[in-house]
Short mmCIF file of C-alpha atoms in Angstrom, two decimals:
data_model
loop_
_atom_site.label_atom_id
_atom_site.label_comp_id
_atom_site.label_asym_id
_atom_site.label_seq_id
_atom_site.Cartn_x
_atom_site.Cartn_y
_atom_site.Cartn_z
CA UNK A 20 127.20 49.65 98.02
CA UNK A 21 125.19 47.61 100.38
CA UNK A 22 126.76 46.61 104.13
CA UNK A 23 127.61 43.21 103.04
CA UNK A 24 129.55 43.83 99.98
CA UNK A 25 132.09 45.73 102.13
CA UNK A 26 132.39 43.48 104.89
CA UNK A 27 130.63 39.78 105.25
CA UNK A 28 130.10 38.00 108.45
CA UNK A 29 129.08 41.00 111.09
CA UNK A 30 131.03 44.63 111.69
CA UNK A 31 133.90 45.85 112.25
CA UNK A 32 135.26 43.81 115.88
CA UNK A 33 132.61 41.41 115.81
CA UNK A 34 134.06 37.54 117.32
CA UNK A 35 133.92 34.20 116.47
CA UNK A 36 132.49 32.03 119.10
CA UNK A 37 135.43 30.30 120.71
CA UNK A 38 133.68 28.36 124.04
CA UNK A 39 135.80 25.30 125.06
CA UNK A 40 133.46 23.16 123.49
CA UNK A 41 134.15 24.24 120.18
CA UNK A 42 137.04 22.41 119.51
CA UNK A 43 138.67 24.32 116.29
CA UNK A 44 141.96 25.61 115.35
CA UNK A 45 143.21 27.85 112.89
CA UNK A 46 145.58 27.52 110.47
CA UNK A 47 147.74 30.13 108.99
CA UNK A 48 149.22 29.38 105.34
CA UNK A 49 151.71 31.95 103.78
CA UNK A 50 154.66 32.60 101.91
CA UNK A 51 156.70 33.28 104.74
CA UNK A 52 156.11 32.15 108.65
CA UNK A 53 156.41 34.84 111.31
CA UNK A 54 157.89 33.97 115.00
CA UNK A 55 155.62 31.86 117.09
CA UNK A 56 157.62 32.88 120.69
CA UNK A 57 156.15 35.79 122.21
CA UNK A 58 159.75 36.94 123.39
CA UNK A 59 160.84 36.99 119.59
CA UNK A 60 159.98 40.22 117.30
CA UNK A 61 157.47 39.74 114.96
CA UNK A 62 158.13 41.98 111.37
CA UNK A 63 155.27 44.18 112.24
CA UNK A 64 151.74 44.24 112.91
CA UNK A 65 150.28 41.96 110.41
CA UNK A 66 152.46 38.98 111.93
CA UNK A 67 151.62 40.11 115.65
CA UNK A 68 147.98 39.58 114.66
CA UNK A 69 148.27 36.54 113.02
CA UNK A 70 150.04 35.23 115.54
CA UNK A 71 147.55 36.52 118.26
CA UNK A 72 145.01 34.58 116.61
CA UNK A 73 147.19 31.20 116.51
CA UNK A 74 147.25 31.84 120.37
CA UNK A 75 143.75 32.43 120.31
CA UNK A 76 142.58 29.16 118.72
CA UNK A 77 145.66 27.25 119.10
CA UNK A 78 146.78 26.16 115.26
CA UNK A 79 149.63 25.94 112.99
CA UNK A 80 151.37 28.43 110.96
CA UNK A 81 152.55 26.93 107.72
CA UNK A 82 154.70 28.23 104.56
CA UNK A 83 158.07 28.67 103.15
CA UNK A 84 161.00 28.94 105.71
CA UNK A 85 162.71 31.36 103.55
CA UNK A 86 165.76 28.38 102.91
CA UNK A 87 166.91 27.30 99.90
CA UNK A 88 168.54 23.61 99.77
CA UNK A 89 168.97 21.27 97.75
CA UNK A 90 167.42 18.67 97.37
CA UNK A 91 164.75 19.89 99.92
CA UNK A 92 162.59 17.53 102.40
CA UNK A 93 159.13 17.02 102.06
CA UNK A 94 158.78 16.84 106.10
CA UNK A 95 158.29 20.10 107.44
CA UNK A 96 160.47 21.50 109.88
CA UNK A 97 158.08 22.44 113.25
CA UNK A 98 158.70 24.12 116.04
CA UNK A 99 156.38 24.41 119.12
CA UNK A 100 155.83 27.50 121.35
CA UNK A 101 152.49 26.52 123.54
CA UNK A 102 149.31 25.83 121.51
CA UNK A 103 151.19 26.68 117.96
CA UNK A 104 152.95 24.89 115.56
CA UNK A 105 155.17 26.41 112.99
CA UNK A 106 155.92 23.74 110.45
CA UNK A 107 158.06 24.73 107.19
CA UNK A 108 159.43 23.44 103.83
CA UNK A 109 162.67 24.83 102.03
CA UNK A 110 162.57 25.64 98.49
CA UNK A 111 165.04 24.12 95.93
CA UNK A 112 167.18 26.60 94.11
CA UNK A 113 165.07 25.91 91.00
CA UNK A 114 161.89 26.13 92.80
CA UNK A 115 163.21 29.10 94.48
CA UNK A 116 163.75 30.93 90.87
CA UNK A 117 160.13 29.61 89.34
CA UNK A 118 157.77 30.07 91.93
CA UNK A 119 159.31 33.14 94.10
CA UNK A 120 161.13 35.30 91.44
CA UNK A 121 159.83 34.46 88.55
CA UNK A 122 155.62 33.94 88.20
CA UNK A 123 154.89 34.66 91.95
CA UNK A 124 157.42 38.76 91.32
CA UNK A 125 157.42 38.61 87.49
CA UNK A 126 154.44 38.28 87.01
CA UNK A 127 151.73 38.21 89.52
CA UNK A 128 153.51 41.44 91.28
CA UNK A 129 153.85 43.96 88.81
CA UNK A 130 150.25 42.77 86.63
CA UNK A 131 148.48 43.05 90.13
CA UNK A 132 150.34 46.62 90.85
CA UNK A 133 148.97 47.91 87.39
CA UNK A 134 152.88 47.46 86.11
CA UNK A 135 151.80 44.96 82.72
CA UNK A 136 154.94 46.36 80.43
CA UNK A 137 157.33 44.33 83.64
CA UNK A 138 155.20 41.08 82.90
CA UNK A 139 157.78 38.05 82.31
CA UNK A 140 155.23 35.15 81.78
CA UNK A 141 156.59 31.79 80.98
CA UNK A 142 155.16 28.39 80.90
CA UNK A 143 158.19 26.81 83.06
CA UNK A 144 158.07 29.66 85.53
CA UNK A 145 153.92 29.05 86.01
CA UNK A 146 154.40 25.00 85.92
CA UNK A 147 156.88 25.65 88.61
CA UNK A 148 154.38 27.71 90.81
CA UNK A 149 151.60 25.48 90.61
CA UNK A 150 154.63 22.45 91.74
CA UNK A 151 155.37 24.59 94.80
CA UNK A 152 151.75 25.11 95.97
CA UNK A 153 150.77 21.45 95.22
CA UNK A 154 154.19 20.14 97.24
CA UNK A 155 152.89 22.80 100.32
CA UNK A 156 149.54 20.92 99.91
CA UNK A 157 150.78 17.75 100.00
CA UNK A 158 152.96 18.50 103.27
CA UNK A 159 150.06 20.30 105.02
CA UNK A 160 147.26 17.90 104.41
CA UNK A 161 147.80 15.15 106.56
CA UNK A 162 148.25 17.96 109.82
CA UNK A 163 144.83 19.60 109.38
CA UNK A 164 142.28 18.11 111.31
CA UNK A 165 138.33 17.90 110.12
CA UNK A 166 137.29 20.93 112.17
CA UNK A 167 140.52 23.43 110.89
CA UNK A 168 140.11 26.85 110.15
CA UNK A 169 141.97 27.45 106.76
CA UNK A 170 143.38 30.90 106.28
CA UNK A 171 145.87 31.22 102.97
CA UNK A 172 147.22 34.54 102.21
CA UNK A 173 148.49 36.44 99.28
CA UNK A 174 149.41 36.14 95.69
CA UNK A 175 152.19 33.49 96.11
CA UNK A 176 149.55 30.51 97.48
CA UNK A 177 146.62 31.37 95.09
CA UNK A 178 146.35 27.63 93.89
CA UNK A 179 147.01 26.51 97.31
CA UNK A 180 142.96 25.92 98.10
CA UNK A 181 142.68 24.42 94.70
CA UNK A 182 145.80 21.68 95.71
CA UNK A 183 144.63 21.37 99.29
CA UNK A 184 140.48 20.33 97.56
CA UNK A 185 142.19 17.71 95.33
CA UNK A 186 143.87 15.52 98.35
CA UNK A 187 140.36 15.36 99.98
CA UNK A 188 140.49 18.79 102.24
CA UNK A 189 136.83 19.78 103.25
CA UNK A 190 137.66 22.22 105.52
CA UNK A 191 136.43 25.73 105.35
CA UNK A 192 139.15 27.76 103.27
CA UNK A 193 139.77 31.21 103.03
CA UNK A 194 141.89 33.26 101.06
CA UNK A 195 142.87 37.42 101.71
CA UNK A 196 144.71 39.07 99.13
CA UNK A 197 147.06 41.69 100.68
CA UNK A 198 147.95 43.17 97.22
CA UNK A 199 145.97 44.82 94.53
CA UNK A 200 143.77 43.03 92.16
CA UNK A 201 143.27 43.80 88.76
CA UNK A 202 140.95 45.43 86.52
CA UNK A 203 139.82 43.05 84.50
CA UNK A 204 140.79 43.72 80.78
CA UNK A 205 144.77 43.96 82.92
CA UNK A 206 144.12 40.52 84.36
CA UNK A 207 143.30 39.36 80.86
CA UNK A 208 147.00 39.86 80.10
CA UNK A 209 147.49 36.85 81.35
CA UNK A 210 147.81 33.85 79.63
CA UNK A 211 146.15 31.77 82.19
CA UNK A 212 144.12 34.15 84.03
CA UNK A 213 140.81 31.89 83.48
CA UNK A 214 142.99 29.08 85.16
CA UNK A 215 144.04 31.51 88.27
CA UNK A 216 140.09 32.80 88.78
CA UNK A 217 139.30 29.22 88.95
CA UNK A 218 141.87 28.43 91.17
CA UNK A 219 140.03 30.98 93.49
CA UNK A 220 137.18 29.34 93.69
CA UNK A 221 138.42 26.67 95.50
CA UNK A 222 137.73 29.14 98.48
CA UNK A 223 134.85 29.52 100.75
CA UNK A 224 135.89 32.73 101.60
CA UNK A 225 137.84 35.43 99.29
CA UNK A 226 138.90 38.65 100.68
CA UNK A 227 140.35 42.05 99.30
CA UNK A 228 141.68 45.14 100.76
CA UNK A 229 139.34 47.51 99.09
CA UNK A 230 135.46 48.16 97.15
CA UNK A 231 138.09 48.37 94.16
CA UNK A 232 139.79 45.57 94.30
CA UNK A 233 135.94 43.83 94.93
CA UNK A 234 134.72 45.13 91.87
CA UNK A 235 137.45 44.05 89.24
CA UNK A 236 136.82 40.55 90.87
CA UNK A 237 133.22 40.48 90.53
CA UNK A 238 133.74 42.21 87.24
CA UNK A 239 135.85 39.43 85.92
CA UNK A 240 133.34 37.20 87.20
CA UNK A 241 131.02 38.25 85.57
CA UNK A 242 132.36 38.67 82.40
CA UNK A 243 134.78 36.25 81.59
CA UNK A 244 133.61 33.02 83.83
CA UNK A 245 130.21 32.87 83.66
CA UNK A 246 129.50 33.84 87.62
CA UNK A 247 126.43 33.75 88.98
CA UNK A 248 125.55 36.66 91.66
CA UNK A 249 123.54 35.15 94.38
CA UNK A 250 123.08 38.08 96.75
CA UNK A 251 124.64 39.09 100.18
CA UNK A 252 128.24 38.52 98.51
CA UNK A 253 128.24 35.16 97.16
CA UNK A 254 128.69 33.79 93.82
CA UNK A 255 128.54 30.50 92.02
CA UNK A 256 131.83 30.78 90.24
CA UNK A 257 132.76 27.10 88.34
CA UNK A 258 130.75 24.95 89.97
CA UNK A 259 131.09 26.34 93.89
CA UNK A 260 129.40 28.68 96.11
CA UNK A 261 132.09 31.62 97.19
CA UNK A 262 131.92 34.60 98.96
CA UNK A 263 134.13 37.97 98.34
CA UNK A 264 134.11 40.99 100.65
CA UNK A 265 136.20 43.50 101.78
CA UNK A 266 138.54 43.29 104.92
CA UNK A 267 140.87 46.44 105.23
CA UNK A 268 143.85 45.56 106.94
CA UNK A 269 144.34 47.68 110.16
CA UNK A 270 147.19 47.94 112.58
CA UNK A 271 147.11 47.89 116.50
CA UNK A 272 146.92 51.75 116.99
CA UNK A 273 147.23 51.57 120.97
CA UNK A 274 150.56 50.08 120.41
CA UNK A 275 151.84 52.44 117.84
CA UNK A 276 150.56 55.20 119.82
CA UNK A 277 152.26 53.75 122.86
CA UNK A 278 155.77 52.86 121.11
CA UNK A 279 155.99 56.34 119.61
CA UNK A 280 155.42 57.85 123.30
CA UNK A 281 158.00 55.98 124.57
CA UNK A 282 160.30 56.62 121.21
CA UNK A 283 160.75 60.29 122.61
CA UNK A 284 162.70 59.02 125.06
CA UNK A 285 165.19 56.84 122.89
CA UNK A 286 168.87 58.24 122.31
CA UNK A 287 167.37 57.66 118.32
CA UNK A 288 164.74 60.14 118.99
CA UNK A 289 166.90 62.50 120.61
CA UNK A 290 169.91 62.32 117.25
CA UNK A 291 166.86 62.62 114.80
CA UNK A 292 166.01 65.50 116.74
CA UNK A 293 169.29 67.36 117.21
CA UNK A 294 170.30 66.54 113.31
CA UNK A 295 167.05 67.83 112.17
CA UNK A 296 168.37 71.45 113.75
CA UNK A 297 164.57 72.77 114.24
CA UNK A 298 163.45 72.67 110.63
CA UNK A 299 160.29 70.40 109.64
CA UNK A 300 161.36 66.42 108.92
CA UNK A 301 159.39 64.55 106.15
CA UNK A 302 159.27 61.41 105.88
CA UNK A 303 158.91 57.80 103.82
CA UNK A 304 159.30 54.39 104.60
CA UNK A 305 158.98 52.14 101.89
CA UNK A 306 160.94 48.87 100.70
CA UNK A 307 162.61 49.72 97.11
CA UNK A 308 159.94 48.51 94.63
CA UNK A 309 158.84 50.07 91.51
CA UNK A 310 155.26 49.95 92.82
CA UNK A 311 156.17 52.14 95.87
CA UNK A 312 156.15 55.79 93.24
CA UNK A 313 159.71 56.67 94.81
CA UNK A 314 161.81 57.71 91.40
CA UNK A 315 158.52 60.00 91.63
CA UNK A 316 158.46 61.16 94.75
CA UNK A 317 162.23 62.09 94.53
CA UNK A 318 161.02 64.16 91.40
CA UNK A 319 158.38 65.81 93.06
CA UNK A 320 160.96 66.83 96.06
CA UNK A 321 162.93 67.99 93.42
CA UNK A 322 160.69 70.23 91.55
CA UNK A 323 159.30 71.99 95.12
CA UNK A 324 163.02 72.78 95.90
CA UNK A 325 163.45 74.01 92.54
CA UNK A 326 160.36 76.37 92.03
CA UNK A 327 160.18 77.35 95.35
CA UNK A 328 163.61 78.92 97.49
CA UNK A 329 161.57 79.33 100.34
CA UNK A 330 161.52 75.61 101.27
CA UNK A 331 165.60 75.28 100.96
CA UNK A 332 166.62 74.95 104.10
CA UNK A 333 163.49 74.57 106.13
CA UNK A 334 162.53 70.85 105.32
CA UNK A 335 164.83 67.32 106.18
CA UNK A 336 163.68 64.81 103.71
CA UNK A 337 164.10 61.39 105.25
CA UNK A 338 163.80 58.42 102.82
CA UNK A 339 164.05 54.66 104.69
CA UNK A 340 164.28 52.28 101.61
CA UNK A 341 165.51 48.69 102.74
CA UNK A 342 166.32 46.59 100.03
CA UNK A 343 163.61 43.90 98.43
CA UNK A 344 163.27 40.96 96.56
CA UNK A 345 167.22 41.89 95.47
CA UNK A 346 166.95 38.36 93.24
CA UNK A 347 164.31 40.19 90.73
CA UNK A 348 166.48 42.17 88.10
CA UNK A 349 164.14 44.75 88.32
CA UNK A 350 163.92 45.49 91.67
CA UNK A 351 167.93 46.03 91.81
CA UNK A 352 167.79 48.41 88.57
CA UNK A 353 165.56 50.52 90.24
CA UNK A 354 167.57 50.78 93.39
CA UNK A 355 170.74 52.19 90.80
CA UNK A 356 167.89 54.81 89.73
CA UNK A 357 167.50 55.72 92.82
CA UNK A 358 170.83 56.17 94.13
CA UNK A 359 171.19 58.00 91.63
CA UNK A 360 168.47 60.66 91.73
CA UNK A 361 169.31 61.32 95.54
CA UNK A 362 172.93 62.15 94.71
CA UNK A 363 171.13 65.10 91.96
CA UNK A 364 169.05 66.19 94.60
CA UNK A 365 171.32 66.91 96.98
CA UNK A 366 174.34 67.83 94.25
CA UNK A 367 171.81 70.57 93.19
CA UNK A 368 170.45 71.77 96.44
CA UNK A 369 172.85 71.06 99.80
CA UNK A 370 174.33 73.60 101.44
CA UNK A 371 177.44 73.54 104.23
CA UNK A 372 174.76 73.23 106.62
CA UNK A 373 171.75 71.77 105.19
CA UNK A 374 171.49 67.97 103.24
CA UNK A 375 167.93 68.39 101.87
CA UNK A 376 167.96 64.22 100.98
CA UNK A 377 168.69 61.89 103.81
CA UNK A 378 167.98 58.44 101.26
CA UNK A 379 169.21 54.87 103.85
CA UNK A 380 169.37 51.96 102.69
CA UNK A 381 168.57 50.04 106.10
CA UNK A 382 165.74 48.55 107.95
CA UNK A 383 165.02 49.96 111.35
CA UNK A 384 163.52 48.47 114.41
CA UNK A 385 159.66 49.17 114.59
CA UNK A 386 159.54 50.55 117.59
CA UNK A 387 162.39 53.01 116.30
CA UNK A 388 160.57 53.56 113.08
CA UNK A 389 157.14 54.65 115.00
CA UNK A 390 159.55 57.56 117.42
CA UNK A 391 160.72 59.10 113.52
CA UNK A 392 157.62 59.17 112.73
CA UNK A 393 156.26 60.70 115.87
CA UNK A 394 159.17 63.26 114.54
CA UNK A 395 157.73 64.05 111.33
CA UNK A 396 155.48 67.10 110.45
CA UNK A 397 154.71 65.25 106.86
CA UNK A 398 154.38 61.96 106.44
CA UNK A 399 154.83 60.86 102.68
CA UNK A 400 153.39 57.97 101.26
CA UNK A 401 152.68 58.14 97.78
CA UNK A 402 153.06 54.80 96.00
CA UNK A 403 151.90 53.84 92.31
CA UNK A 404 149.60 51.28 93.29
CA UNK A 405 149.58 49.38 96.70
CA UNK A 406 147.07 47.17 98.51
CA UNK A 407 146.76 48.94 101.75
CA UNK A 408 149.86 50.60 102.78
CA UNK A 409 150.43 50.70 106.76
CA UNK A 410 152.89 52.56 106.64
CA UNK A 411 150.52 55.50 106.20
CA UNK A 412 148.68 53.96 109.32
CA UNK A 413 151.32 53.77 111.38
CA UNK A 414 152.22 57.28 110.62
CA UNK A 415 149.02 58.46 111.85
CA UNK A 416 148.88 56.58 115.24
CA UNK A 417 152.31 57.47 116.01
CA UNK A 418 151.18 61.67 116.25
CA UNK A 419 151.04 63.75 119.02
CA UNK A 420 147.17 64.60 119.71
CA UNK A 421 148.25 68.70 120.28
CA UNK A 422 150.35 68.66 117.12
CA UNK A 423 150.03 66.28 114.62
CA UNK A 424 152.02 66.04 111.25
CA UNK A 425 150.17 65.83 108.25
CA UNK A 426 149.92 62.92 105.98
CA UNK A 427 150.36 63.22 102.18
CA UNK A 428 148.57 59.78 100.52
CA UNK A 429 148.51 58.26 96.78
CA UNK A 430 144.82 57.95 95.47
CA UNK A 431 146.41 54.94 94.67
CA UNK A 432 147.06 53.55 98.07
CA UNK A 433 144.08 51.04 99.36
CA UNK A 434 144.26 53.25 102.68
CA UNK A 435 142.88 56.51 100.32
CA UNK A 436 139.69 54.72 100.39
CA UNK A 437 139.67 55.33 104.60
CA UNK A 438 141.50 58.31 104.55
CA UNK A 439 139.93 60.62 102.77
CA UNK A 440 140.71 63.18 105.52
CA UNK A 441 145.04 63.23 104.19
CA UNK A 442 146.12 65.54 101.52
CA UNK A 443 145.55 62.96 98.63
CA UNK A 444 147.43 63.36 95.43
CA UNK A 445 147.96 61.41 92.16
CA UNK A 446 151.75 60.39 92.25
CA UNK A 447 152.02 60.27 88.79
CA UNK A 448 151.34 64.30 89.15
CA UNK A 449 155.04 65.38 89.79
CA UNK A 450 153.92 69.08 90.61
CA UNK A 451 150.88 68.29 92.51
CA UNK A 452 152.65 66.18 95.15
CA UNK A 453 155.11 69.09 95.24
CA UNK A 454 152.14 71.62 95.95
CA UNK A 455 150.80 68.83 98.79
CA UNK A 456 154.12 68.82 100.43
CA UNK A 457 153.60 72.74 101.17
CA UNK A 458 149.84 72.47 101.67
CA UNK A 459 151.23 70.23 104.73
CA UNK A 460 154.01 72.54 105.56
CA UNK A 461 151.87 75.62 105.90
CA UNK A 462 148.69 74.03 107.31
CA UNK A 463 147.30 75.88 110.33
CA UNK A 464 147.41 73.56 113.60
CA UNK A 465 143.89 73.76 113.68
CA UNK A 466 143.15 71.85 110.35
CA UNK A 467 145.66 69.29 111.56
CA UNK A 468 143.96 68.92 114.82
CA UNK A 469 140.15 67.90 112.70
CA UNK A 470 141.91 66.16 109.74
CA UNK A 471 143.77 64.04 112.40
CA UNK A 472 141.02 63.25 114.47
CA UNK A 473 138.79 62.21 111.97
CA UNK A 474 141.20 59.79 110.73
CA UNK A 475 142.30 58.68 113.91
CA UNK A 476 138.42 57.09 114.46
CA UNK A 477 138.67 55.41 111.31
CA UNK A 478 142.05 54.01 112.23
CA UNK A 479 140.55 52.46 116.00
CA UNK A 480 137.44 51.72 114.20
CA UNK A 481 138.92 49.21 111.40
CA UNK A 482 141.86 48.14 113.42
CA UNK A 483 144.06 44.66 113.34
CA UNK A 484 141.75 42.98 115.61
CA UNK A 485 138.65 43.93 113.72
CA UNK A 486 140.38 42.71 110.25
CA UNK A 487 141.25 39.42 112.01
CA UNK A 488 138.18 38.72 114.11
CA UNK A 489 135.54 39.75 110.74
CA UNK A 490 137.88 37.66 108.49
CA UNK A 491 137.04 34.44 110.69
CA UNK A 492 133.68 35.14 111.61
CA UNK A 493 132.63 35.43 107.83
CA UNK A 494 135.17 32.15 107.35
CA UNK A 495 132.73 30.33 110.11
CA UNK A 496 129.79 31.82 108.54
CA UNK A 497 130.53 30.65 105.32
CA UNK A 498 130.51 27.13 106.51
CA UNK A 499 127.83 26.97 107.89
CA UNK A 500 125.66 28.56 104.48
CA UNK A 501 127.63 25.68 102.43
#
C-alpha cells in the first residue's frame, strides 16, 4: 500500500501552519460535547485532544448536550471558556428514540461492528436521523465563519456535511469515523446504504481508523457508486472530489505513563495490591456492548480454569464493565448474560480465599484506571469487532519499563493492525484466548521486555497529537487541491 493511502497530508506529527495571519478556527461537530474548562475532566484522551486543538485554533465545539426536553430550542446553549465556544441543542424524547437509539445504535452500530442479525432498520427511525442532523445543520450554520475548519465525527453525524452543503456551507469538511466500517456486501444490508455513501461525499476529507476499514470504502466505491480513483487518495464519488485515508487514533502516552507512576502511590493502588494477595491480576475495561467479545472472554476464563488446575488460585480476573447505551434493549440483555456467567464462574471455581471473577459494574476515574493497569501482568482486550480500542493503548503506556505485563489483543481490534508485537487471538476461538492468557502468564521477562518496547515506539510514534495534527493538515490540504 503506497504512503498516501495510509495517511494523506504529511507523516505522522506533521502541523498545520497556524501564524497569526492565518486567521482560521476549527470547529468540532459530534454527538456529544466534551468540557471546554481546563480545570474540568475531560472523559479521556480523545476529548483532551480535541479540546487541545479548540485551544489551539480557537473554535467551537458543537453537538448534542446529552438533554432530552421537550419541546427543545433551536438556539444552542453556549458556554465560553477563552477562545472556545461550546454551543448545544437538546434532543426531544422522540428525536431522542429515532436518531440515538434507534438508526444511529440499531442500526448503524451493530451493521458497522459486523453484528447484521441485531439490525432494526425502519423508515421512521432513518427519517428521524436525517431530521436531527439537518436541525444540527441548521443551528450551526449561521456560527461558522468563511475560513472554518469543519471536523464532524462518527456514525451519528454522517449526513451532517451533506445538511451543512445544502444551507450554502463551503467550508472545508471533514469527517473521521471512530468505528468500524463495513465490508461491502454487509453495508449492502442496508436499505439505504447508496443514500449514506453519498451522504459521505459531501466531505473533503474522510477518515478511518484502519487499511481495513479504507478498503471496504474504496471497495464500495468502486463497486456500487460508480467512483472514480484519481490517485494519491482521492476519488470522484457523485459528482465531488474526496479524499479517504487512514488516521489511527493514538492516546497521549507521556501522560498515561505519568498518571500510572503516580497511581502507585494512590490508597487505590495500594487495596488493588493488598486484595490481589501476590498472585498475577488480569485485566479488562470495556463498556457492556455486544461488540466488546465479553460473554466470550468470560468463556475463555472459564475453560483455562477448567482444563488447567494450575491457574486456580494464581490469577485475579478483574472485569470493569460500566453500563452503556442502557436505552437499547440489547445492550441491557446482554448485561443479564453477563451477570450471569460471572456468578458460574466463580460458583464453579472460588475458594474461601480466592474469588477468581472480580466483574464491577462502575466507571472509574482515569487516572485510577491507568494505576490498575500499571497493576496488571495481562492486559485483556479481546473485542468482536472495534474501531481502535484504547483501552489496549492505555494498557501499554501505563507498564513499568523493567517489568511489563503482557497484552492479549482481538485480530479484530483496529489497534491489531499496530500491534502486531501482543499475543493476538481470534475471540471467537474460546480455547485459543484461554492458551494466550497462559502464554502471558508464563512469558519469560525477557520477551516482555522486546515485545513491549517495540510496541511502545509505535504507540509515541502514532500518538494523539499526530492523529490530530495529520487529520488537519490533510483537511487544509484538501482545500487547497479543490
Amino acid at each position: 500500500m503506497a504512503p498516501d493511502d495510509v495517511r494523506i497530508g504529511g507523516p505522522a506529527g506533521a502541523s498545520v501552519e497556524r501564524s497569526p495571519r492565518d486567521n482560521r478556527r476549527l470547529v468540532v461537530v459530534s454527538n456529544r460535547v466534551g468540557p471546554i474548562e481546563t480545570s474540568q475532566a475531560a472523559s479521556g484522551g480523545l476529548a483532551v485532544a480535541l479540546r487541545d486543538a479548540l485551544r489551539t485554533y480557537g473554535g467551537i465545539w458543537f453537538g448534542y448536550s446529552g438533554e432530552v426536553t421537550d419541546p427543545p430550542s433551536d438556539i444552542p446553549e453556549r458556554q465560553e471558556a477563552g477562545n472556545i465556544v461550546s454551543a448545544t441543542l437538546d434532543l426531544s424524547h422522540k428525536e431522542f428514540e429515532e436518531y440515538y437509539v434507534g438508526y444511529a445504535n440499531r442500526v448503524l452500530w451493530p451493521l458497522f461492528h459486523y453484528r447484521p442479525s441485531l439490525v432494526d432498520f425502519s423508515r421512521n427511525e432513518l427519517a428521524g436521523y436525517l431530521r436531527v442532523n439537518e436541525r444540527f445543520a441548521r443551528a450551526l450554520a449561521p456560527m461558522l465563519a468563511p475560513r472554518d475548519l469543519v471536523w464532524v465525527h462518527d456514525y451519528h453525524l454522517i449526513p451532517f456535511g451533506t445538511a451543512l452543503r445544502r444551507l450554502g456551507a463551503t467550508q472545508p469538511l471533514g469527517f473521521f469515523l471512530h468505528t468500524p466500517f463495513p465490508a461491502a456486501e454487509l453495508l449492502r444490508l442496508l436499505p439505504n446504504h447508496r443514500e449514506l455513501v453519498a451522504a459521505l461525499a459531501a466531505y473533503d476529507l474522510i477518515g478511518f481508523q484502519t487499511a481495513a476499514d479504507l478498503h471496504g470504502f474504496r471497495d464500495y466505491t468502486t463497486r456500487f457508486a460508480g467512483a472514480e480513483n484519481l490517485g494519491g487518495g482521492r476519488l470522484r464519488l457523485f459528482g465531488r472530489i474526496v479524499r479517504a485515508a487512514v488516521f489511527p487514533v493514538g492516546i497521549d502516552v507521556a501522560t498515561v505513563a505519568a498518571q500510572a507512576e503516580a497511581a502507585e502511590r494512590s490508597r487505590h493502588w495500594r487495596r488493588l495490591n493488598d486484595s490481589i494477595d501476590g498472585r498475577a491480576l488480569m485485566i479488562g475495561v470495556d463498556r457492556i456492548d455486544y461488540s466488546k467479545g465479553l460473554e466470550a472472554r468470560f468463556r475463555a476464563y472459564a475453560h483455562l480454569l477448567k482444563h488447567d488446575p494450575e491457574s486456580r488460585g494464581r490469577i485475579v480476573y478483574l472485569q470493569i464493565a460500566p453500563p452503556s447505551r442502557t436505552a437499547v434493549p440489547e445492550f441491557r440483555e446482554i448485561r443479564r448474560r453477563l451477570e450471569a456467567a460471572a456468578g458460574r464462574i466463580n460458583g464453579s471455581y472460588a475458594e474461601f480465599d480466592w474469588t477468581p471473577l472480580r466483574y464491577l459494574n462502575k466507571s472509574f476515574n482515569h487516572r485510577i484506571l491507568m494505576g490498575f493497569y500499571r497493576a496488571s501482568r495481562i492486559g485483556l482486550v479481546t473485542p468482536y469487532r472495534d474501531g481502535m480500542n484504547l483501552v489496549a493503548k492505555e494498557y501499554l503506556a501505563s507498564q513499568r519499563q523493567h517489568d511489563p505485563g503482557m497484552l492479549v489483543l482481538s485480530c479484530f481490534a483496529g489497534a491489531a493492525h499496530e500491534l502486531g508485537e501482543a499475543i493476538i487471538v481470534n475471540p471467537y476461538d474460546v480455547e485459543g484466548v484461554a492458551e494466550a492468557i497462559r502464554q502471558g502468564l508464563d512469558m519469560p521477562l525477557g520477551e516482555r521486555r522486546e515485545r513491549w518496547t517495540a510496541m511502545m515506539k509505535t504507540l509515541s510514534r502514532n500518538d494523539i497529537a499526530a492523529w490530530r495534527e495529520s487529520f488537519l493538515a490533510a483537511l487544509a490540504a484538501a482545500e487547497a487541491g479543490r
